[in-house]
C-alpha atoms as a printed R data frame, in Angstrom:
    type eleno elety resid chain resno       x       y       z
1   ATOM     1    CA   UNK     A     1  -9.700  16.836   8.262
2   ATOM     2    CA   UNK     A     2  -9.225  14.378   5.472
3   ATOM     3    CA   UNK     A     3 -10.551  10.526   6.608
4   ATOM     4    CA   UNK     A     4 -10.660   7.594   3.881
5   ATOM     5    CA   UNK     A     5 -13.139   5.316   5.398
6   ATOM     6    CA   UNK     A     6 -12.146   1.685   4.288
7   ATOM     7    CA   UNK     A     7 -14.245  -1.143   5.791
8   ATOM     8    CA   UNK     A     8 -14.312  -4.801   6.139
9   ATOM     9    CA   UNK     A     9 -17.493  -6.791   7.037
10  ATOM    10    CA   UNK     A    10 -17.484  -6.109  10.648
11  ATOM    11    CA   UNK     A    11 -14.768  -3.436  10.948
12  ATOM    12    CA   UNK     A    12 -14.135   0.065   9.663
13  ATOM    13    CA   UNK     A    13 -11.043   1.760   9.692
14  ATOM    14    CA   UNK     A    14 -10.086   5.475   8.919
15  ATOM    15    CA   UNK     A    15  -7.031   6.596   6.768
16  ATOM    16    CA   UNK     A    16  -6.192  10.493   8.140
17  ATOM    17    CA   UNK     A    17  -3.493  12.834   9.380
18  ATOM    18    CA   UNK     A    18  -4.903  12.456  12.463
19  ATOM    19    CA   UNK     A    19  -4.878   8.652  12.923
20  ATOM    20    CA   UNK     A    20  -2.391   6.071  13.615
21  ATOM    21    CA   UNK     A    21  -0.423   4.947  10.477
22  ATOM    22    CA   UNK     A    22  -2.387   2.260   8.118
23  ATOM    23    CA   UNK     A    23  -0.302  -0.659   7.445
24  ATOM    24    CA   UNK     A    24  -1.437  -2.138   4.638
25  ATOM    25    CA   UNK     A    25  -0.047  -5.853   4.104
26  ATOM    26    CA   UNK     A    26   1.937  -6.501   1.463
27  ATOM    27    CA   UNK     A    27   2.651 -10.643   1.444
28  ATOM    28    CA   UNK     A    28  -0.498 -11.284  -0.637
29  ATOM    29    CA   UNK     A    29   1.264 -10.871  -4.245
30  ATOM    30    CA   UNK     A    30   2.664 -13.592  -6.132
31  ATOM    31    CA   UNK     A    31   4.335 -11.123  -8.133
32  ATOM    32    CA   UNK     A    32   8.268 -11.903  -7.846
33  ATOM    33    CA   UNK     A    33   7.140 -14.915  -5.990
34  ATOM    34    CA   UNK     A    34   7.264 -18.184  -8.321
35  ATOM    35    CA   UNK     A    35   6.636 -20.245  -5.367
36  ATOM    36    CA   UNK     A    36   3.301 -18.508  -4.510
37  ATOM    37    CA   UNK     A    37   2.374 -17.794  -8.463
38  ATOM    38    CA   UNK     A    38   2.417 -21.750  -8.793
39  ATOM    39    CA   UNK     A    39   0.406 -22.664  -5.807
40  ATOM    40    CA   UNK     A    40  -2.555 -19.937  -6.781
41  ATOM    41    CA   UNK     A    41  -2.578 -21.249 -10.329
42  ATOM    42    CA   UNK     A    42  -2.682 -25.089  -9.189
43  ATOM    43    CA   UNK     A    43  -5.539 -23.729  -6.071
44  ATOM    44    CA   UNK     A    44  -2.989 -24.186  -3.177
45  ATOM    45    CA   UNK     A    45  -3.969 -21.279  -1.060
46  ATOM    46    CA   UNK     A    46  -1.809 -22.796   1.756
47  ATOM    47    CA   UNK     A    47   0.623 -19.736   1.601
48  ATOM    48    CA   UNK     A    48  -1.947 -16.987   0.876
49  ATOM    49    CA   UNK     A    49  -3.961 -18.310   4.662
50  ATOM    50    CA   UNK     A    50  -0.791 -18.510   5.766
51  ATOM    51    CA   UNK     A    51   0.552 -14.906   4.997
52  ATOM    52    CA   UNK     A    52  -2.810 -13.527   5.516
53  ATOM    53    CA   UNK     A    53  -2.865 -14.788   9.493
54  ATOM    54    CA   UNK     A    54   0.834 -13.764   9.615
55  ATOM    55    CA   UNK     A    55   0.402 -10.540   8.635
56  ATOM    56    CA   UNK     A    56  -2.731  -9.390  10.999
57  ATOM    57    CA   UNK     A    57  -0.880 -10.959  13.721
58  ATOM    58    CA   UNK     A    58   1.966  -8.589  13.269
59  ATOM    59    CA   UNK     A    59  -0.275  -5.822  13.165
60  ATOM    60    CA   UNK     A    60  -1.742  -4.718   9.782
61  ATOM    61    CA   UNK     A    61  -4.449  -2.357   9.457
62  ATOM    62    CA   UNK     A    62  -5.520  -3.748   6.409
63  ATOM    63    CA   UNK     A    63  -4.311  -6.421   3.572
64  ATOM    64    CA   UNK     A    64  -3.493  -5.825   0.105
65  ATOM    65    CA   UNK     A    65  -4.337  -8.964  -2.394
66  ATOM    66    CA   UNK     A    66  -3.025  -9.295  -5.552
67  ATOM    67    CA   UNK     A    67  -3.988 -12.694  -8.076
68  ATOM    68    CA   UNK     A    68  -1.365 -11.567 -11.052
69  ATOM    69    CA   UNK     A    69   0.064 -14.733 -11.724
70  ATOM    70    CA   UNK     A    70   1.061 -14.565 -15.133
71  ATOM    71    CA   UNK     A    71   1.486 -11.882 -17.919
72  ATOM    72    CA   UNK     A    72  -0.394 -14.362 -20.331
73  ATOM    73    CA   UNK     A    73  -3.927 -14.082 -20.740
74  ATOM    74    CA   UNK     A    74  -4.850 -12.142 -17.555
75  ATOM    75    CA   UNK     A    75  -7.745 -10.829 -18.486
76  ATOM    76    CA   UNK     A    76  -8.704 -14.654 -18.676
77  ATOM    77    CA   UNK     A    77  -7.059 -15.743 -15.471
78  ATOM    78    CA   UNK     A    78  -6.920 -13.231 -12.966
79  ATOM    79    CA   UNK     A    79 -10.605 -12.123 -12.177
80  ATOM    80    CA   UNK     A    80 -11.526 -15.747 -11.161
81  ATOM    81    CA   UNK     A    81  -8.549 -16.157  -9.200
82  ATOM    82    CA   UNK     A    82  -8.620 -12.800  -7.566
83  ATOM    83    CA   UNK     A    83 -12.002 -13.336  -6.742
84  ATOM    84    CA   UNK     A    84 -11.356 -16.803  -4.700
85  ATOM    85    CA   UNK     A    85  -8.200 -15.156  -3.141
86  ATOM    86    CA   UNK     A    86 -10.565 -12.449  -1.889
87  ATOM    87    CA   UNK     A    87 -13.428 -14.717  -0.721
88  ATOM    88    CA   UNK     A    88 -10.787 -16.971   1.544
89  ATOM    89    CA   UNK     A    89  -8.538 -14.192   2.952
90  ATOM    90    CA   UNK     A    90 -11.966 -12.165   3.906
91  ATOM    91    CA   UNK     A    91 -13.301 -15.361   5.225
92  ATOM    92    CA   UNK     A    92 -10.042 -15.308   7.232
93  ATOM    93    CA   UNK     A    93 -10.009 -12.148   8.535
94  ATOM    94    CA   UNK     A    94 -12.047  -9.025   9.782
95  ATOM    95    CA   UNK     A    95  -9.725  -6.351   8.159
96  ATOM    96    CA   UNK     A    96 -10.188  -4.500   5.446
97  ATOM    97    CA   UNK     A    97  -8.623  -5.433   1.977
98  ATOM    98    CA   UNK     A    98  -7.269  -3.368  -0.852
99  ATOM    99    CA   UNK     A    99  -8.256  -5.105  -4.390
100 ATOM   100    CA   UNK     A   100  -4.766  -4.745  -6.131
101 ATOM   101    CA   UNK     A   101  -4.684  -5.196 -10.158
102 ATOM   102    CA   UNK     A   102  -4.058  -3.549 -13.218
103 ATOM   103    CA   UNK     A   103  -6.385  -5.911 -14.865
104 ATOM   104    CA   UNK     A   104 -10.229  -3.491 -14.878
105 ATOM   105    CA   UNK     A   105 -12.553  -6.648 -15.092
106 ATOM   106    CA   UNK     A   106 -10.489  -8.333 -12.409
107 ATOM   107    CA   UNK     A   107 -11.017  -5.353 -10.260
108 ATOM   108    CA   UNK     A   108 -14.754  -5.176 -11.337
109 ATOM   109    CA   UNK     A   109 -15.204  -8.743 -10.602
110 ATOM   110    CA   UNK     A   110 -13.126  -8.166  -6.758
111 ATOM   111    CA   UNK     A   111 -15.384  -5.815  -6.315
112 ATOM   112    CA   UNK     A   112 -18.923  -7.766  -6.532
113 ATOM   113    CA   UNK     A   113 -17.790  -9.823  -4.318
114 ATOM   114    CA   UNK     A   114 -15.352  -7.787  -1.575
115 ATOM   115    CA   UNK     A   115 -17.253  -7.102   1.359
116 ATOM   116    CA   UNK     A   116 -17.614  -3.623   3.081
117 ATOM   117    CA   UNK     A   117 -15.776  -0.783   1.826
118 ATOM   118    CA   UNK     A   118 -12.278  -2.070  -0.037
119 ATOM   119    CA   UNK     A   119  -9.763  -0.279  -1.084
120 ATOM   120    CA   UNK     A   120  -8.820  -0.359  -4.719
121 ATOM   121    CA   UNK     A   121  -5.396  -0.260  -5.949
122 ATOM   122    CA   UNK     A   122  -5.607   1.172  -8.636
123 ATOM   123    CA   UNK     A   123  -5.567   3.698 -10.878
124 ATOM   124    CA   UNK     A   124  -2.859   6.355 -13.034
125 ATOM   125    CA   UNK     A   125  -3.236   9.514 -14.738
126 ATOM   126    CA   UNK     A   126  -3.491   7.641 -18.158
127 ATOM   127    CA   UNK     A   127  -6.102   8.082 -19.816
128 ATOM   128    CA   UNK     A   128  -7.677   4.683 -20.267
129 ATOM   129    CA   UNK     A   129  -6.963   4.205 -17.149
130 ATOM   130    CA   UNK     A   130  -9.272   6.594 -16.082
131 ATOM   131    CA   UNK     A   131 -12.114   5.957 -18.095
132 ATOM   132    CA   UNK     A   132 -11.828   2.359 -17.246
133 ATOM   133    CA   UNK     A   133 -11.200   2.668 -13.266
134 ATOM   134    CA   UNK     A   134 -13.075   5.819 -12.325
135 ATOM   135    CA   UNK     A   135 -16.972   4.563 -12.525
136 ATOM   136    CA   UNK     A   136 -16.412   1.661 -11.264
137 ATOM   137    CA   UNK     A   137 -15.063   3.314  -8.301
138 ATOM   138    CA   UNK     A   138 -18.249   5.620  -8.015
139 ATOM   139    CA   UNK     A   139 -20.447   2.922  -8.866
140 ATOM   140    CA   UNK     A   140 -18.957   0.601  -6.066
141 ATOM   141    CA   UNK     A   141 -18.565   3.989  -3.390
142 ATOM   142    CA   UNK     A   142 -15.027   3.029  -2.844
143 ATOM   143    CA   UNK     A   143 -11.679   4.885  -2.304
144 ATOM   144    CA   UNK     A   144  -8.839   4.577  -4.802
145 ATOM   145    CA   UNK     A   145  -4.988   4.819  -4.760
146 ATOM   146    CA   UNK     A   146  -4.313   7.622  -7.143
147 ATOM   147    CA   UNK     A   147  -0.462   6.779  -9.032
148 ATOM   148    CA   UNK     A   148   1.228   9.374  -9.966
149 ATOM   149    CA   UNK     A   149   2.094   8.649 -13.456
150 ATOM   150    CA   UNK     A   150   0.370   8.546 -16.718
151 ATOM   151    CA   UNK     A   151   1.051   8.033 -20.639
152 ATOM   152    CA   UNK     A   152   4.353   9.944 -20.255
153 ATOM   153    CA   UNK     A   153   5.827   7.534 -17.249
154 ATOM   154    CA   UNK     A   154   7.649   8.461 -14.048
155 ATOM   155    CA   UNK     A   155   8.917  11.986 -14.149
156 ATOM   156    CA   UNK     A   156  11.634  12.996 -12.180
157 ATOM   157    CA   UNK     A   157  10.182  15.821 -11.813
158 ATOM   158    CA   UNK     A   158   8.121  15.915  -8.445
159 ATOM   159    CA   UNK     A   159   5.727  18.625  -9.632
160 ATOM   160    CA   UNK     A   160   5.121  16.710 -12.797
161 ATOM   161    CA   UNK     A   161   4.085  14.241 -10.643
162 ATOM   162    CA   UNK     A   162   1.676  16.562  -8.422
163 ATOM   163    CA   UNK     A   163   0.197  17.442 -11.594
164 ATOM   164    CA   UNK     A   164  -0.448  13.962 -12.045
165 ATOM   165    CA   UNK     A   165  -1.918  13.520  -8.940
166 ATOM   166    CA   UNK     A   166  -4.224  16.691  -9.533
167 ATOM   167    CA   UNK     A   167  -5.469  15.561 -12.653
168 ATOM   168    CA   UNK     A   168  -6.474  12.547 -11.272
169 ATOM   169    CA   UNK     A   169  -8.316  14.344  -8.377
170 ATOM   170    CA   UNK     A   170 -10.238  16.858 -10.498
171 ATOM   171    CA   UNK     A   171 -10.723  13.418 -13.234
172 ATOM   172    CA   UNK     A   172 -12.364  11.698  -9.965
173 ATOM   173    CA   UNK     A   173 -14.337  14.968  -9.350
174 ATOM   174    CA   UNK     A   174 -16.214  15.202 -12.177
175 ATOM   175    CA   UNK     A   175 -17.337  11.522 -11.561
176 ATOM   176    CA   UNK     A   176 -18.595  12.036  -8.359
177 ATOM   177    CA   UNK     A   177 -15.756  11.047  -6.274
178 ATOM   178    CA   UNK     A   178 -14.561  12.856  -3.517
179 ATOM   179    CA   UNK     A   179 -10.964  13.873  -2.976
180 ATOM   180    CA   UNK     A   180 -11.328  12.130   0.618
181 ATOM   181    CA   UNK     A   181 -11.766   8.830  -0.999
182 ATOM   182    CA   UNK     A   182  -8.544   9.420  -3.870
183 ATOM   183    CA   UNK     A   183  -5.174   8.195  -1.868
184 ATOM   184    CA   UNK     A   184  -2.290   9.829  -3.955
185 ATOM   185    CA   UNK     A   185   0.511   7.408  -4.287
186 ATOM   186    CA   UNK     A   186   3.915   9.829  -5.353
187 ATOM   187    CA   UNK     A   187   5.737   6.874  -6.029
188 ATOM   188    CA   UNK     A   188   8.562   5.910  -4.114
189 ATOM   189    CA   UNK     A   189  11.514   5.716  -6.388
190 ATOM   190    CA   UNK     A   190  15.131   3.738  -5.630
191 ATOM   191    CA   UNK     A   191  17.668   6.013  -3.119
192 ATOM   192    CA   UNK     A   192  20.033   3.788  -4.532
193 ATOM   193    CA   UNK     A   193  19.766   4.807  -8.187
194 ATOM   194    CA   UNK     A   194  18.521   7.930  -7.258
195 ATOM   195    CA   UNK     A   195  20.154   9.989  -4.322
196 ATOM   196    CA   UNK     A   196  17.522  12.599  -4.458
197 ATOM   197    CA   UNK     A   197  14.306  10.464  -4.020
198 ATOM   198    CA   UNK     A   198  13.948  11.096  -0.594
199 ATOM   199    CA   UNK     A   199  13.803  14.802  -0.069
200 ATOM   200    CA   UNK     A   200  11.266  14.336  -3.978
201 ATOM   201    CA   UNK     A   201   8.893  12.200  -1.436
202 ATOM   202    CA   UNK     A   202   8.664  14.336   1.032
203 ATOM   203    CA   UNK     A   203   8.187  18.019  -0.784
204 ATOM   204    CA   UNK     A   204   5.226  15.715  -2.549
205 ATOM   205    CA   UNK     A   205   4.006  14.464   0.512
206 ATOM   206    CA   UNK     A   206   3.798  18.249   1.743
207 ATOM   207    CA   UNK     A   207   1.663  19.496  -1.050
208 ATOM   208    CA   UNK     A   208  -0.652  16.922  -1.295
209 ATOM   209    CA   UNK     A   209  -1.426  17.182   1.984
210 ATOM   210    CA   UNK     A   210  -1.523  21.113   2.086
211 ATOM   211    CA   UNK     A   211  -2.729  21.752  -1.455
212 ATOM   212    CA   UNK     A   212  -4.667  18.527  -2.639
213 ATOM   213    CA   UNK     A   213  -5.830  17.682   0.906
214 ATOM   214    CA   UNK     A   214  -5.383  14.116   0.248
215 ATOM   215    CA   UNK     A   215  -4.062  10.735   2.024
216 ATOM   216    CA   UNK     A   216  -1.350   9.319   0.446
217 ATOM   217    CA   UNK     A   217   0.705   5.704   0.080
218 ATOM   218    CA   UNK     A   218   3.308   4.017  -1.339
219 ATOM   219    CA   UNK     A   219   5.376   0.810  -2.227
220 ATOM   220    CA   UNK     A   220   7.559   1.350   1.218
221 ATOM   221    CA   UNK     A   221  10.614  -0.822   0.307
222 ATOM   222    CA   UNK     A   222  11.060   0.764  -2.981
223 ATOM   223    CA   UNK     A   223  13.648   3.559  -1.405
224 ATOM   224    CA   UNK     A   224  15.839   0.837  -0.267
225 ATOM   225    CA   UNK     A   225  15.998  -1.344  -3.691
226 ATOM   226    CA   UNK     A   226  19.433  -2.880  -4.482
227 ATOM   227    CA   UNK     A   227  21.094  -1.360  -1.260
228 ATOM   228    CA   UNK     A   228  22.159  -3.950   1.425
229 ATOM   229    CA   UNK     A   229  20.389  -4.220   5.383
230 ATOM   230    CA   UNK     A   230  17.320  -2.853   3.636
231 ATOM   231    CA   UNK     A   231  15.341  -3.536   6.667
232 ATOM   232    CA   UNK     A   232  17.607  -0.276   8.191
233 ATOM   233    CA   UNK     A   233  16.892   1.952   5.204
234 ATOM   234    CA   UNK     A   234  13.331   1.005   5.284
235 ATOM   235    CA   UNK     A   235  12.823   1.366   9.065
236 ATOM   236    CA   UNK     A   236  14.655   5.137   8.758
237 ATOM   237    CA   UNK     A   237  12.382   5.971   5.671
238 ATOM   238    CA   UNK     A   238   8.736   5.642   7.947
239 ATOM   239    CA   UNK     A   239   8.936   8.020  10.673
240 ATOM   240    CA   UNK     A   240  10.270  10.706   7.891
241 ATOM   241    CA   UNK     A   241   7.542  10.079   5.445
242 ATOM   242    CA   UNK     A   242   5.186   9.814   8.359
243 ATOM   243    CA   UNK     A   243   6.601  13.142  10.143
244 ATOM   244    CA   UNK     A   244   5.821  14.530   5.794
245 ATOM   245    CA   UNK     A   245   2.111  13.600   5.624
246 ATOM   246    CA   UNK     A   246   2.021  10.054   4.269
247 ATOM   247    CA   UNK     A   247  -0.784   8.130   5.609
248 ATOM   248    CA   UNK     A   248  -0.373   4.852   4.725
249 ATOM   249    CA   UNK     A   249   1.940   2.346   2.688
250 ATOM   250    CA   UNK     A   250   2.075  -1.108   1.383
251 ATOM   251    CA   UNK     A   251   4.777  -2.632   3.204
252 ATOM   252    CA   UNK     A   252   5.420  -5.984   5.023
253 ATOM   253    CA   UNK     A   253   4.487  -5.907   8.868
254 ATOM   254    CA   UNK     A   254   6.017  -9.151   9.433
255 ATOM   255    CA   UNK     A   255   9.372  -7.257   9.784
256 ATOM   256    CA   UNK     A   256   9.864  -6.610  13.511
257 ATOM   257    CA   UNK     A   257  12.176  -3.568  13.002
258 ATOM   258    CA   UNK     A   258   9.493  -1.544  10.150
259 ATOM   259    CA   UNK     A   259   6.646  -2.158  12.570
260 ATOM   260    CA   UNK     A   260   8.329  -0.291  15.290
261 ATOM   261    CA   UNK     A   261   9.110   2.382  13.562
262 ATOM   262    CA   UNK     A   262   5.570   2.702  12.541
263 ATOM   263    CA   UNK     A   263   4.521   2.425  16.281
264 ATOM   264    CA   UNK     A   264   7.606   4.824  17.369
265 ATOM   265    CA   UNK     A   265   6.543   7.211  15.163
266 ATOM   266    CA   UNK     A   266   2.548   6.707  16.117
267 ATOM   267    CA   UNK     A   267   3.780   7.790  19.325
268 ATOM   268    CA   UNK     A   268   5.747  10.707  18.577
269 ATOM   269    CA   UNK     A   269   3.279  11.969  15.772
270 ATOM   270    CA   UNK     A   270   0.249  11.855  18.847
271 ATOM   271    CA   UNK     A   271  -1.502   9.565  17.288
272 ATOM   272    CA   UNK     A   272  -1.113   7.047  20.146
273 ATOM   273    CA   UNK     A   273  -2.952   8.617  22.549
274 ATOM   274    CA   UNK     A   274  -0.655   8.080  26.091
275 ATOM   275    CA   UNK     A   275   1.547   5.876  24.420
276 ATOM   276    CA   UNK     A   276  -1.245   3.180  24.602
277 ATOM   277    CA   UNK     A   277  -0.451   1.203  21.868
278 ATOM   278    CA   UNK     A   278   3.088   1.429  22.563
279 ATOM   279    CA   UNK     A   279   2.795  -0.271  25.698
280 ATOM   280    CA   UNK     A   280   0.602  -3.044  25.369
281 ATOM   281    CA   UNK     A   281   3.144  -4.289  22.245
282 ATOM   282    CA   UNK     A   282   6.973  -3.533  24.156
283 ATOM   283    CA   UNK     A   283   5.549  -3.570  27.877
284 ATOM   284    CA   UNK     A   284   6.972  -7.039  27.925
285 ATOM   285    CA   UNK     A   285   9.855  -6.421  25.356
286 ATOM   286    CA   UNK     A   286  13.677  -7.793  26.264
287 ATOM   287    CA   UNK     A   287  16.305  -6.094  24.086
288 ATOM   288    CA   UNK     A   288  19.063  -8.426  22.377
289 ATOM   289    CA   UNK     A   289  21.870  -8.896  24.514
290 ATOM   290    CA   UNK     A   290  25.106  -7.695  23.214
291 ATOM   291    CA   UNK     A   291  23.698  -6.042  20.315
292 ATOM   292    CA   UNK     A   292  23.523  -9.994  18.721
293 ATOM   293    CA   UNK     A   293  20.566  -9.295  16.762
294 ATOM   294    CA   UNK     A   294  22.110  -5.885  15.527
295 ATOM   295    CA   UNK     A   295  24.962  -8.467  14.612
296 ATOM   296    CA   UNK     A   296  22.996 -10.910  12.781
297 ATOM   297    CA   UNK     A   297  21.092  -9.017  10.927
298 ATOM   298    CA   UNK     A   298  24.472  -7.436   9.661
299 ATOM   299    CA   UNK     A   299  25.794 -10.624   8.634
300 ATOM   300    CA   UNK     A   300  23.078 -12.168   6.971
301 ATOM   301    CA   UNK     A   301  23.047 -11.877   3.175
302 ATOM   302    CA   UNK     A   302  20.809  -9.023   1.817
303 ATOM   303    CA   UNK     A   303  17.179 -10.165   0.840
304 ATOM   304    CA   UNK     A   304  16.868 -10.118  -2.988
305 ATOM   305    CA   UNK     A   305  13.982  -8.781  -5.041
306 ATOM   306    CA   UNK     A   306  11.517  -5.943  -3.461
307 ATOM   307    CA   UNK     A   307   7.921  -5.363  -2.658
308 ATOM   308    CA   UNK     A   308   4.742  -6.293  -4.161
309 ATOM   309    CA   UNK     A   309   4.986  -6.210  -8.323
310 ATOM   310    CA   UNK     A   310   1.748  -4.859  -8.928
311 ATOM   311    CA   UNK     A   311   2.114  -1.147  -8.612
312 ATOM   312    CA   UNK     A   312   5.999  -1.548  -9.539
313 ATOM   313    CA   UNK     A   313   5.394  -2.957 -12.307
314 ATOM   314    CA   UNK     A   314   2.616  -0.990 -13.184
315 ATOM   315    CA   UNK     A   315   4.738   2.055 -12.646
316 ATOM   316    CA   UNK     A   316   7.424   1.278 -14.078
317 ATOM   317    CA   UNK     A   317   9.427   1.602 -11.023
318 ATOM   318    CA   UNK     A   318  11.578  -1.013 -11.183
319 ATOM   319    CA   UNK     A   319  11.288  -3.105  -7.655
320 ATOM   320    CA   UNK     A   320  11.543  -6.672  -6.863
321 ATOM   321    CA   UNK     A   321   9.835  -8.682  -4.209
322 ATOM   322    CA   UNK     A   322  11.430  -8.611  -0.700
């Protein structure tokens, strides 16, 4: 069985088929968030402690941290910020983190000073991209998240985009890497824009699980981008991708209704053993009376923007901040 061992300090956790779902926090990205970009730049890190403790509280696995403040000079700015981003959320917390840039020396730089076994976020099939991500990931004896796009961009074509993935499997190979430490993201594209992206996820999600024998992510709240009551959409999309093969996902745990879906579907996927986890979280859980919170939440003005920027942007994929 494929297991992606990702460790903090003091605490390892396993990314398989046959554990529970890995949440990885999302919040850390100022990417879409102007409020957070200017804090990080002027050394507030008031919201990144804050999101950080917010986010293991609700119950993430793991935390992904992104420094991209600005498009100007990154190479300049974004190792040294990354780095002290890295060194107080770790000092925060005892889960693992996923280093999350496109920028390779800010990665490099995360990575001297990341304790235990990060994650790092990431790499495409391009081929600079390769060159450039690939030994530092055997060099450091980390996993990667493997995006399944290259020179050419997204294809709509999902087996374009398992060849994507497979090149960058066999790529990793020949460095050293092992397929257990590549997680495939097939990118997660709009339903919105197109009504066809769900049913592409999931006949991805089945062959790189069957064929490439390899855990796999994504940017959750892409599928619901530019539709209203996201939350709904997203909280639909996690037991299906879960019930596919997916193994893990960037996504926000502060969001009541997402989380339990991913504990629902821990549960029915048997990877809460006797509904343990299930319990100790609801055992004390009151429903809304009157459906009000059903209500609410149907009345109050759509969030705008999307998830995390990084990959998004990265990709191409066309996501705002939620």
């Amino acid at each position: 069985m494929t297991r992606t061992i990702v460790a903090s300090a003091t605490r390892e956790i396993v990314i398989g088929f046959d554990q529970p779902f890995c949440v990885i926090g999302e919040r850390i990205n100022p990417t879409g968030r102007k409020k957070l970009a200017a804090e990080m730049q002027a050394g507030n890190f008031e919201t990144v402690i804050k999101d950080a403790l917010e986010q293991v509280a609700a119950g993430a696995t793991m935390l992904d941290i992104n420094a991209g403040v600005t498009s100007v000079n990154p190479n300049e700015t974004e190792p040294g910020l990354l780095v002290q981003t890295l060194e107080i959320v770790q000092g925060l917390v005892d889960i693992p983190l996923a280093i999350d840039s496109s920028v390779t020396a800010a990665i490099e730089a995360g990575l001297k000073v990341a304790k235990g076994r990060p994650l790092v976020n990431s790499v495409t099939g391009e081929e600079e991209k390769l060159e450039a991500i690939l030994p530092l990931v055997k060099k450091y004896d980390v996993p990667v998240v493997a995006i399944s796009n290259d020179e050419t961009g997204i294809s709509m074509d999902p087996d374009v985009r398992f060849a994507v993935a497979k090149k960058i499997v066999e790529r990793a190979m020949d460095h050293g890497i092992k397929p257990h430490d590549i997680v495939v993201d097939p990118l997660v594209m709009p339903i919105g824009a197109l009504g066809d992206a769900g049913r592409q996820v999931f006949q991805l999600l089945y062959r790189l699980r069957n064929e490439l024998k390899v855990n796999t992510t994504c940017g959750l709240s892409n599928i619901s981008f530019g539709l209203p009551h996201r939350h709904g959409i997203n909280a639909g999309f996690i037991p299906m991708v879960i019930g596919a093969g997916m193994t893990s996902a960037i996504m926000n745990p502060c969001r009541p209704q997402e989380m339990e879906a991913v504990r629902a579907a821990n549960v029915l996927n048997g990877t809460d053993p006797n509904c343990t986890n299930w319990i100790m979280t609801y055992r004390d859980h009151k429903p809304a009376e009157g459906g009000a919170a059903a209500g609410a939440s149907a009345a109050a003005p759509a969030p705008a923007g999307g998830r995390r920027g990084g990959r998004a942007a990265r990709a191409g994929a066309g996501a705002a901040r939620e």
